[in-house]
Amino acid sequence: MAVVISLGPVVTSARAADQTKQLSLELNNAKQVETGCRVSFLFHNELGQTIDDIAMEVAILDQMNMSQNFLLISTGRLTDGKRRVLQYDLPEQSCEEIGTILINDVSTCNVGEMTPADCLDSLNPSSRISIKLGL
């Protein structure tokens, strides 16, 4: 008598676990300040390993999707499970004119053996405000 063991659920579970390994990046707030627009990002490391640094180039697009500005944002060191809020000032930029913040590319990915492309694939962008954040 032959015994057949199905590995289907095990493989599916492993795939599901890989899909939950992500770096959540939330556009948390945008506030008009005297010098321009101050944007706040909430990073949450859910990669299952420490991030030494991830740097991303983002494009600031207006309501008509015309590029207005570029910004380099960086996570700094984040242990697994760590959350951090970072603020960046966009000089002479009106918050009301921003329609989308687009993550153009990952320029630095210092996370174990991950490449910049792997880091980009692991990003899970979202926005808590009316300005969109996306890839």
CSV table of N, CA and C in Angstrom, one decimal:
chain,number,residue,atom,x,y,z
A,1,MET,N,0.8,-1.2,0.0
A,1,MET,CA,0.0,0.0,0.0
A,1,MET,C,0.9,1.2,0.0
A,2,ALA,N,0.6,2.2,-0.9
A,2,ALA,CA,1.4,3.4,-1.0
A,2,ALA,C,0.8,4.5,-0.3
A,3,VAL,N,1.6,5.3,0.4
A,3,VAL,CA,1.1,6.5,1.1
A,3,VAL,C,1.5,7.7,0.4
A,4,VAL,N,0.5,8.6,0.1
A,4,VAL,CA,0.8,9.8,-0.6
A,4,VAL,C,0.6,11.0,0.4
A,5,ILE,N,1.6,11.8,0.5
A,5,ILE,CA,1.5,13.0,1.4
A,5,ILE,C,1.5,14.2,0.5
A,6,SER,N,0.6,15.0,0.7
A,6,SER,CA,0.5,16.3,-0.1
A,6,SER,C,1.2,17.4,0.7
A,7,LEU,N,2.1,18.1,-0.1
A,7,LEU,CA,2.8,19.2,0.5
A,7,LEU,C,2.2,20.5,0.1
A,8,GLY,N,1.0,20.5,-0.6
A,8,GLY,CA,0.3,21.7,-1.0
A,8,GLY,C,0.1,22.7,0.1
A,9,PRO,N,-0.5,22.4,1.2
A,9,PRO,CA,-0.7,23.4,2.2
A,9,PRO,C,0.5,23.9,2.8
A,10,VAL,N,1.6,23.0,2.9
A,10,VAL,CA,2.8,23.5,3.5
A,10,VAL,C,3.5,24.6,2.6
A,11,VAL,N,3.5,24.3,1.3
A,11,VAL,CA,4.0,25.3,0.3
A,11,VAL,C,3.2,26.6,0.3
A,12,THR,N,1.9,26.4,0.4
A,12,THR,CA,1.1,27.6,0.4
A,12,THR,C,1.3,28.4,1.7
A,13,SER,N,1.5,27.7,2.8
A,13,SER,CA,1.8,28.5,4.0
A,13,SER,C,3.1,29.2,4.0
A,14,ALA,N,4.1,28.5,3.4
A,14,ALA,CA,5.4,29.2,3.3
A,14,ALA,C,5.3,30.4,2.4
A,15,ARG,N,4.6,30.3,1.3
A,15,ARG,CA,4.4,31.4,0.4
A,15,ARG,C,3.7,32.5,1.1
A,16,ALA,N,2.7,32.2,1.8
A,16,ALA,CA,1.9,33.2,2.6
A,16,ALA,C,2.8,33.9,3.6
A,17,ALA,N,3.7,33.2,4.2
A,17,ALA,CA,4.6,33.8,5.2
A,17,ALA,C,5.6,34.7,4.5
A,18,ASP,N,6.1,34.4,3.3
A,18,ASP,CA,7.0,35.3,2.6
A,18,ASP,C,6.3,36.5,2.2
A,19,GLN,N,5.0,36.5,1.8
A,19,GLN,CA,4.2,37.6,1.4
A,19,GLN,C,4.0,38.6,2.6
A,20,THR,N,4.0,38.1,3.8
A,20,THR,CA,3.8,39.0,5.0
A,20,THR,C,5.1,39.7,5.4
A,21,LYS,N,6.2,39.3,4.8
A,21,LYS,CA,7.5,40.0,5.1
A,21,LYS,C,7.6,41.2,4.3
A,22,GLN,N,7.4,42.3,4.9
A,22,GLN,CA,7.3,43.6,4.2
A,22,GLN,C,7.8,44.8,5.0
A,23,LEU,N,8.1,45.8,4.3
A,23,LEU,CA,8.4,47.1,5.0
A,23,LEU,C,7.1,48.0,4.7
A,24,SER,N,6.3,48.2,5.7
A,24,SER,CA,5.2,49.1,5.6
A,24,SER,C,5.7,50.5,5.6
A,25,LEU,N,5.2,51.3,4.7
A,25,LEU,CA,5.6,52.7,4.6
A,25,LEU,C,4.3,53.5,4.5
A,26,GLU,N,3.9,54.2,5.5
A,26,GLU,CA,2.7,55.0,5.5
A,26,GLU,C,2.9,56.5,5.5
A,27,LEU,N,2.3,57.2,4.5
A,27,LEU,CA,2.3,58.6,4.6
A,27,LEU,C,1.3,59.0,5.7
A,28,ASN,N,1.9,59.5,6.8
A,28,ASN,CA,1.1,59.6,8.0
A,28,ASN,C,0.5,61.0,8.2
A,29,ASN,N,1.2,62.0,7.7
A,29,ASN,CA,0.7,63.4,7.8
A,29,ASN,C,1.4,64.3,6.9
A,30,ALA,N,0.8,65.4,6.6
A,30,ALA,CA,1.4,66.5,5.8
A,30,ALA,C,0.9,67.8,6.5
A,31,LYS,N,1.8,68.7,6.8
A,31,LYS,CA,1.4,69.9,7.5
A,31,LYS,C,2.1,71.1,6.9
A,32,GLN,N,1.3,72.1,6.6
A,32,GLN,CA,1.9,73.3,6.1
A,32,GLN,C,2.7,74.1,7.2
A,33,VAL,N,3.9,74.3,6.9
A,33,VAL,CA,4.8,75.1,7.8
A,33,VAL,C,5.3,76.3,7.1
A,34,GLU,N,5.9,77.2,7.8
A,34,GLU,CA,6.3,78.5,7.3
A,34,GLU,C,7.2,78.3,6.0
A,35,THR,N,8.1,77.3,6.0
A,35,THR,CA,9.0,77.2,4.9
A,35,THR,C,8.5,76.3,3.8
A,36,GLY,N,7.4,75.6,4.0
A,36,GLY,CA,6.9,74.7,2.9
A,36,GLY,C,5.9,73.7,3.5
A,37,CYS,N,6.0,72.5,3.0
A,37,CYS,CA,5.2,71.4,3.5
A,37,CYS,C,6.0,70.3,4.2
A,38,ARG,N,5.6,70.0,5.4
A,38,ARG,CA,6.3,68.9,6.2
A,38,ARG,C,5.5,67.7,6.1
A,39,VAL,N,6.1,66.6,5.6
A,39,VAL,CA,5.5,65.3,5.4
A,39,VAL,C,6.1,64.3,6.5
A,40,SER,N,5.2,63.5,7.0
A,40,SER,CA,5.6,62.5,8.0
A,40,SER,C,5.3,61.1,7.5
A,41,PHE,N,6.4,60.3,7.6
A,41,PHE,CA,6.2,58.9,7.1
A,41,PHE,C,6.4,58.0,8.3
A,42,LEU,N,5.5,56.9,8.4
A,42,LEU,CA,5.6,55.9,9.4
A,42,LEU,C,6.2,54.6,8.8
A,43,PHE,N,7.4,54.2,9.2
A,43,PHE,CA,8.0,53.0,8.7
A,43,PHE,C,7.7,51.9,9.8
A,44,HIS,N,7.4,50.7,9.3
A,44,HIS,CA,7.2,49.5,10.2
A,44,HIS,C,7.9,48.3,9.5
A,45,ASN,N,9.0,47.9,10.2
A,45,ASN,CA,9.8,46.8,9.7
A,45,ASN,C,9.1,45.4,10.0
A,46,GLU,N,8.6,44.8,9.0
A,46,GLU,CA,8.0,43.5,9.1
A,46,GLU,C,8.7,42.4,8.2
A,47,LEU,N,10.0,42.7,8.0
A,47,LEU,CA,10.8,41.8,7.1
A,47,LEU,C,11.3,40.6,7.8
A,48,GLY,N,11.3,40.5,9.1
A,48,GLY,CA,11.8,39.3,9.8
A,48,GLY,C,13.3,39.4,10.0
A,49,GLN,N,13.9,40.6,9.7
A,49,GLN,CA,15.3,40.8,10.0
A,49,GLN,C,15.6,42.3,10.1
A,50,THR,N,16.7,42.6,10.6
A,50,THR,CA,17.1,44.0,10.9
A,50,THR,C,17.4,44.8,9.5
A,51,ILE,N,16.9,46.0,9.4
A,51,ILE,CA,17.2,46.9,8.3
A,51,ILE,C,18.3,47.8,8.8
A,52,ASP,N,19.5,47.7,8.2
A,52,ASP,CA,20.5,48.7,8.5
A,52,ASP,C,20.2,50.0,7.8
A,53,ASP,N,19.7,50.0,6.6
A,53,ASP,CA,19.2,51.2,6.0
A,53,ASP,C,18.6,50.9,4.6
A,54,ILE,N,17.5,51.6,4.3
A,54,ILE,CA,16.9,51.6,3.0
A,54,ILE,C,16.7,53.0,2.6
A,55,ALA,N,17.2,53.4,1.5
A,55,ALA,CA,17.0,54.7,1.0
A,55,ALA,C,16.2,54.7,-0.3
A,56,MET,N,15.2,55.6,-0.4
A,56,MET,CA,14.3,55.6,-1.5
A,56,MET,C,14.2,57.0,-2.1
A,57,GLU,N,14.2,57.0,-3.5
A,57,GLU,CA,14.0,58.3,-4.1
A,57,GLU,C,12.5,58.4,-4.4
A,58,VAL,N,11.9,59.5,-3.9
A,58,VAL,CA,10.5,59.7,-4.2
A,58,VAL,C,10.3,61.0,-5.0
A,59,ALA,N,9.2,61.0,-5.8
A,59,ALA,CA,8.8,62.1,-6.6
A,59,ALA,C,7.6,62.7,-6.0
A,60,ILE,N,7.5,64.0,-6.0
A,60,ILE,CA,6.4,64.7,-5.5
A,60,ILE,C,5.6,65.2,-6.7
A,61,LEU,N,4.4,64.7,-6.9
A,61,LEU,CA,3.5,65.0,-8.0
A,61,LEU,C,2.4,65.9,-7.6
A,62,ASP,N,2.0,66.9,-8.4
A,62,ASP,CA,0.9,67.7,-8.1
A,62,ASP,C,-0.4,67.0,-8.5
A,63,GLN,N,-1.5,67.7,-8.4
A,63,GLN,CA,-2.9,67.1,-8.6
A,63,GLN,C,-3.0,66.7,-10.1
A,64,MET,N,-2.2,67.2,-11.0
A,64,MET,CA,-2.3,66.8,-12.4
A,64,MET,C,-1.2,65.8,-12.7
A,65,ASN,N,-0.6,65.2,-11.7
A,65,ASN,CA,0.5,64.2,-11.9
A,65,ASN,C,1.8,64.8,-12.6
A,66,MET,N,2.0,66.1,-12.4
A,66,MET,CA,3.2,66.7,-12.9
A,66,MET,C,4.2,66.7,-11.8
A,67,SER,N,5.5,66.3,-12.1
A,67,SER,CA,6.5,66.3,-11.0
A,67,SER,C,6.9,67.7,-10.6
A,68,GLN,N,6.9,67.8,-9.3
A,68,GLN,CA,7.2,69.1,-8.6
A,68,GLN,C,8.6,69.1,-7.9
A,69,ASN,N,8.9,68.0,-7.4
A,69,ASN,CA,10.1,67.9,-6.5
A,69,ASN,C,10.5,66.5,-6.4
A,70,PHE,N,11.8,66.3,-5.9
A,70,PHE,CA,12.3,65.0,-5.6
A,70,PHE,C,12.8,65.0,-4.2
A,71,LEU,N,12.8,63.8,-3.5
A,71,LEU,CA,13.2,63.7,-2.2
A,71,LEU,C,13.9,62.4,-2.0
A,72,LEU,N,14.9,62.3,-1.2
A,72,LEU,CA,15.5,61.0,-0.8
A,72,LEU,C,15.1,60.8,0.6
A,73,ILE,N,14.5,59.7,0.9
A,73,ILE,CA,14.1,59.3,2.3
A,73,ILE,C,14.8,58.0,2.7
A,74,SER,N,15.1,57.9,3.9
A,74,SER,CA,16.0,56.8,4.4
A,74,SER,C,15.4,56.3,5.7
A,75,THR,N,15.4,55.0,5.9
A,75,THR,CA,14.8,54.4,7.1
A,75,THR,C,15.8,54.5,8.3
A,76,GLY,N,17.1,54.5,8.0
A,76,GLY,CA,18.0,54.3,9.1
A,76,GLY,C,17.9,52.9,9.6
A,77,ARG,N,18.5,52.6,10.8
A,77,ARG,CA,18.4,51.2,11.3
A,77,ARG,C,17.1,50.9,12.0
A,78,LEU,N,16.5,49.8,11.6
A,78,LEU,CA,15.2,49.4,12.2
A,78,LEU,C,15.3,47.9,12.5
A,79,THR,N,15.2,47.5,13.7
A,79,THR,CA,15.2,46.1,14.1
A,79,THR,C,13.9,45.5,13.7
A,80,ASP,N,13.8,44.2,13.6
A,80,ASP,CA,12.5,43.6,13.2
A,80,ASP,C,11.4,44.0,14.1
A,81,GLY,N,10.3,44.4,13.6
A,81,GLY,CA,9.1,44.8,14.4
A,81,GLY,C,9.1,46.3,14.8
A,82,LYS,N,10.3,47.0,14.6
A,82,LYS,CA,10.4,48.4,15.0
A,82,LYS,C,9.6,49.3,14.1
A,83,ARG,N,9.0,50.3,14.7
A,83,ARG,CA,8.3,51.4,13.9
A,83,ARG,C,9.0,52.7,14.2
A,84,ARG,N,9.0,53.6,13.2
A,84,ARG,CA,9.6,54.9,13.3
A,84,ARG,C,8.9,55.9,12.5
A,85,VAL,N,8.7,57.1,13.0
A,85,VAL,CA,8.2,58.2,12.2
A,85,VAL,C,9.3,59.2,11.9
A,86,LEU,N,9.4,59.5,10.6
A,86,LEU,CA,10.4,60.5,10.2
A,86,LEU,C,9.7,61.6,9.4
A,87,GLN,N,10.2,62.8,9.6
A,87,GLN,CA,9.6,64.0,8.9
A,87,GLN,C,10.6,64.6,8.0
A,88,TYR,N,10.1,65.1,6.9
A,88,TYR,CA,10.9,65.7,5.8
A,88,TYR,C,10.2,67.0,5.4
A,89,ASP,N,10.9,68.1,5.2
A,89,ASP,CA,10.4,69.3,4.8
A,89,ASP,C,10.6,69.5,3.3
A,90,LEU,N,9.5,69.9,2.6
A,90,LEU,CA,9.6,70.2,1.2
A,90,LEU,C,9.5,71.7,1.1
A,91,PRO,N,10.7,72.3,0.9
A,91,PRO,CA,10.8,73.8,0.8
A,91,PRO,C,9.9,74.4,-0.3
A,92,GLU,N,9.2,75.5,0.1
A,92,GLU,CA,8.4,76.3,-0.8
A,92,GLU,C,7.3,75.4,-1.5
A,93,GLN,N,6.9,74.4,-0.9
A,93,GLN,CA,5.9,73.5,-1.4
A,93,GLN,C,4.6,73.6,-0.6
A,94,SER,N,3.5,73.8,-1.3
A,94,SER,CA,2.2,73.8,-0.7
A,94,SER,C,1.7,72.4,-0.5
A,95,CYS,N,1.3,72.0,0.7
A,95,CYS,CA,0.8,70.7,0.9
A,95,CYS,C,-0.5,70.4,0.1
A,96,GLU,N,-1.3,71.5,-0.1
A,96,GLU,CA,-2.6,71.3,-0.8
A,96,GLU,C,-2.4,71.0,-2.3
A,97,GLU,N,-1.2,71.4,-2.8
A,97,GLU,CA,-0.9,71.1,-4.3
A,97,GLU,C,-0.4,69.7,-4.5
A,98,ILE,N,0.0,69.0,-3.5
A,98,ILE,CA,0.5,67.6,-3.7
A,98,ILE,C,-0.6,66.7,-3.9
A,99,GLY,N,-0.6,65.9,-5.0
A,99,GLY,CA,-1.6,64.9,-5.3
A,99,GLY,C,-1.1,63.5,-4.9
A,100,THR,N,0.2,63.2,-5.2
A,100,THR,CA,0.8,61.9,-5.0
A,100,THR,C,2.2,62.0,-4.6
A,101,ILE,N,2.7,61.1,-3.8
A,101,ILE,CA,4.1,60.9,-3.6
A,101,ILE,C,4.4,59.6,-4.1
A,102,LEU,N,5.2,59.5,-5.1
A,102,LEU,CA,5.6,58.3,-5.9
A,102,LEU,C,6.9,57.8,-5.5
A,103,ILE,N,7.0,56.5,-5.1
A,103,ILE,CA,8.3,55.9,-4.7
A,103,ILE,C,8.9,55.5,-6.1
A,104,ASN,N,9.9,56.3,-6.5
A,104,ASN,CA,10.5,56.0,-7.8
A,104,ASN,C,11.4,54.8,-7.8
A,105,ASP,N,12.2,54.7,-6.8
A,105,ASP,CA,13.2,53.6,-6.8
A,105,ASP,C,13.8,53.5,-5.4
A,106,VAL,N,14.4,52.3,-5.2
A,106,VAL,CA,15.2,52.1,-3.9
A,106,VAL,C,16.7,52.2,-4.4
A,107,SER,N,17.4,53.2,-3.8
A,107,SER,CA,18.8,53.4,-4.2
A,107,SER,C,19.8,52.6,-3.3
A,108,THR,N,19.4,52.4,-2.0
A,108,THR,CA,20.2,51.7,-1.0
A,108,THR,C,19.3,50.6,-0.4
A,109,CYS,N,19.9,49.4,-0.2
A,109,CYS,CA,19.1,48.3,0.5
A,109,CYS,C,20.2,47.6,1.3
A,110,ASN,N,20.3,48.0,2.5
A,110,ASN,CA,21.2,47.3,3.4
A,110,ASN,C,20.4,46.4,4.4
A,111,VAL,N,19.9,45.3,3.9
A,111,VAL,CA,19.1,44.4,4.6
A,111,VAL,C,19.5,43.0,4.3
A,112,GLY,N,20.4,42.4,5.1
A,112,GLY,CA,20.8,41.0,4.9
A,112,GLY,C,21.4,40.9,3.4
A,113,GLU,N,20.9,39.9,2.7
A,113,GLU,CA,21.3,39.6,1.4
A,113,GLU,C,20.3,40.2,0.3
A,114,MET,N,19.4,41.1,0.7
A,114,MET,CA,18.4,41.7,-0.2
A,114,MET,C,19.1,42.7,-1.1
A,115,THR,N,18.6,42.7,-2.4
A,115,THR,CA,19.0,43.7,-3.4
A,115,THR,C,18.1,44.9,-3.3
A,116,PRO,N,18.5,46.0,-4.0
A,116,PRO,CA,17.5,47.1,-4.0
A,116,PRO,C,16.2,46.7,-4.7
A,117,ALA,N,16.2,45.8,-5.7
A,117,ALA,CA,15.0,45.3,-6.3
A,117,ALA,C,14.1,44.6,-5.3
A,118,ASP,N,14.8,43.7,-4.4
A,118,ASP,CA,14.1,43.0,-3.4
A,118,ASP,C,13.4,44.0,-2.4
A,119,CYS,N,14.2,45.0,-2.0
A,119,CYS,CA,13.6,46.0,-1.1
A,119,CYS,C,12.4,46.7,-1.7
A,120,LEU,N,12.5,47.1,-3.0
A,120,LEU,CA,11.4,47.7,-3.6
A,120,LEU,C,10.2,46.8,-3.6
A,121,ASP,N,10.4,45.5,-3.9
A,121,ASP,CA,9.3,44.6,-4.0
A,121,ASP,C,8.7,44.4,-2.6
A,122,SER,N,9.4,44.6,-1.5
A,122,SER,CA,8.9,44.4,-0.2
A,122,SER,C,8.1,45.5,0.4
A,123,LEU,N,8.2,46.7,-0.3
A,123,LEU,CA,7.5,47.9,0.2
A,123,LEU,C,6.0,47.7,0.1
A,124,ASN,N,5.3,48.1,1.2
A,124,ASN,CA,3.8,48.2,1.2
A,124,ASN,C,3.4,49.6,1.5
A,125,PRO,N,3.3,50.4,0.5
A,125,PRO,CA,2.9,51.8,0.7
A,125,PRO,C,1.4,52.0,1.0
A,126,SER,N,1.1,53.0,1.9
A,126,SER,CA,-0.3,53.4,2.1
A,126,SER,C,-0.3,54.8,2.6
A,127,SER,N,-1.4,55.4,2.6
A,127,SER,CA,-1.6,56.8,3.1
A,127,SER,C,-2.8,57.0,4.0
A,128,ARG,N,-2.6,57.7,5.0
A,128,ARG,CA,-3.6,58.0,6.0
A,128,ARG,C,-4.3,59.3,5.7
A,129,ILE,N,-3.8,60.0,4.7
A,129,ILE,CA,-4.3,61.3,4.4
A,129,ILE,C,-4.7,61.4,2.9
A,130,SER,N,-5.2,62.5,2.4
A,130,SER,CA,-5.7,62.6,1.0
A,130,SER,C,-4.6,62.5,0.0
A,131,ILE,N,-3.4,62.8,0.3
A,131,ILE,CA,-2.2,62.7,-0.6
A,131,ILE,C,-2.0,61.2,-0.8
A,132,LYS,N,-1.9,60.7,-2.0
A,132,LYS,CA,-1.6,59.3,-2.3
A,132,LYS,C,-0.1,59.0,-2.1
A,133,LEU,N,0.2,57.8,-1.7
A,133,LEU,CA,1.6,57.3,-1.7
A,133,LEU,C,1.6,55.9,-2.4
A,134,GLY,N,2.4,55.8,-3.4
A,134,GLY,CA,2.4,54.6,-4.2
A,134,GLY,C,3.7,54.3,-4.9
A,135,LEU,N,3.7,53.2,-5.6
A,135,LEU,CA,4.8,52.7,-6.4
A,135,LEU,C,4.6,53.1,-7.8
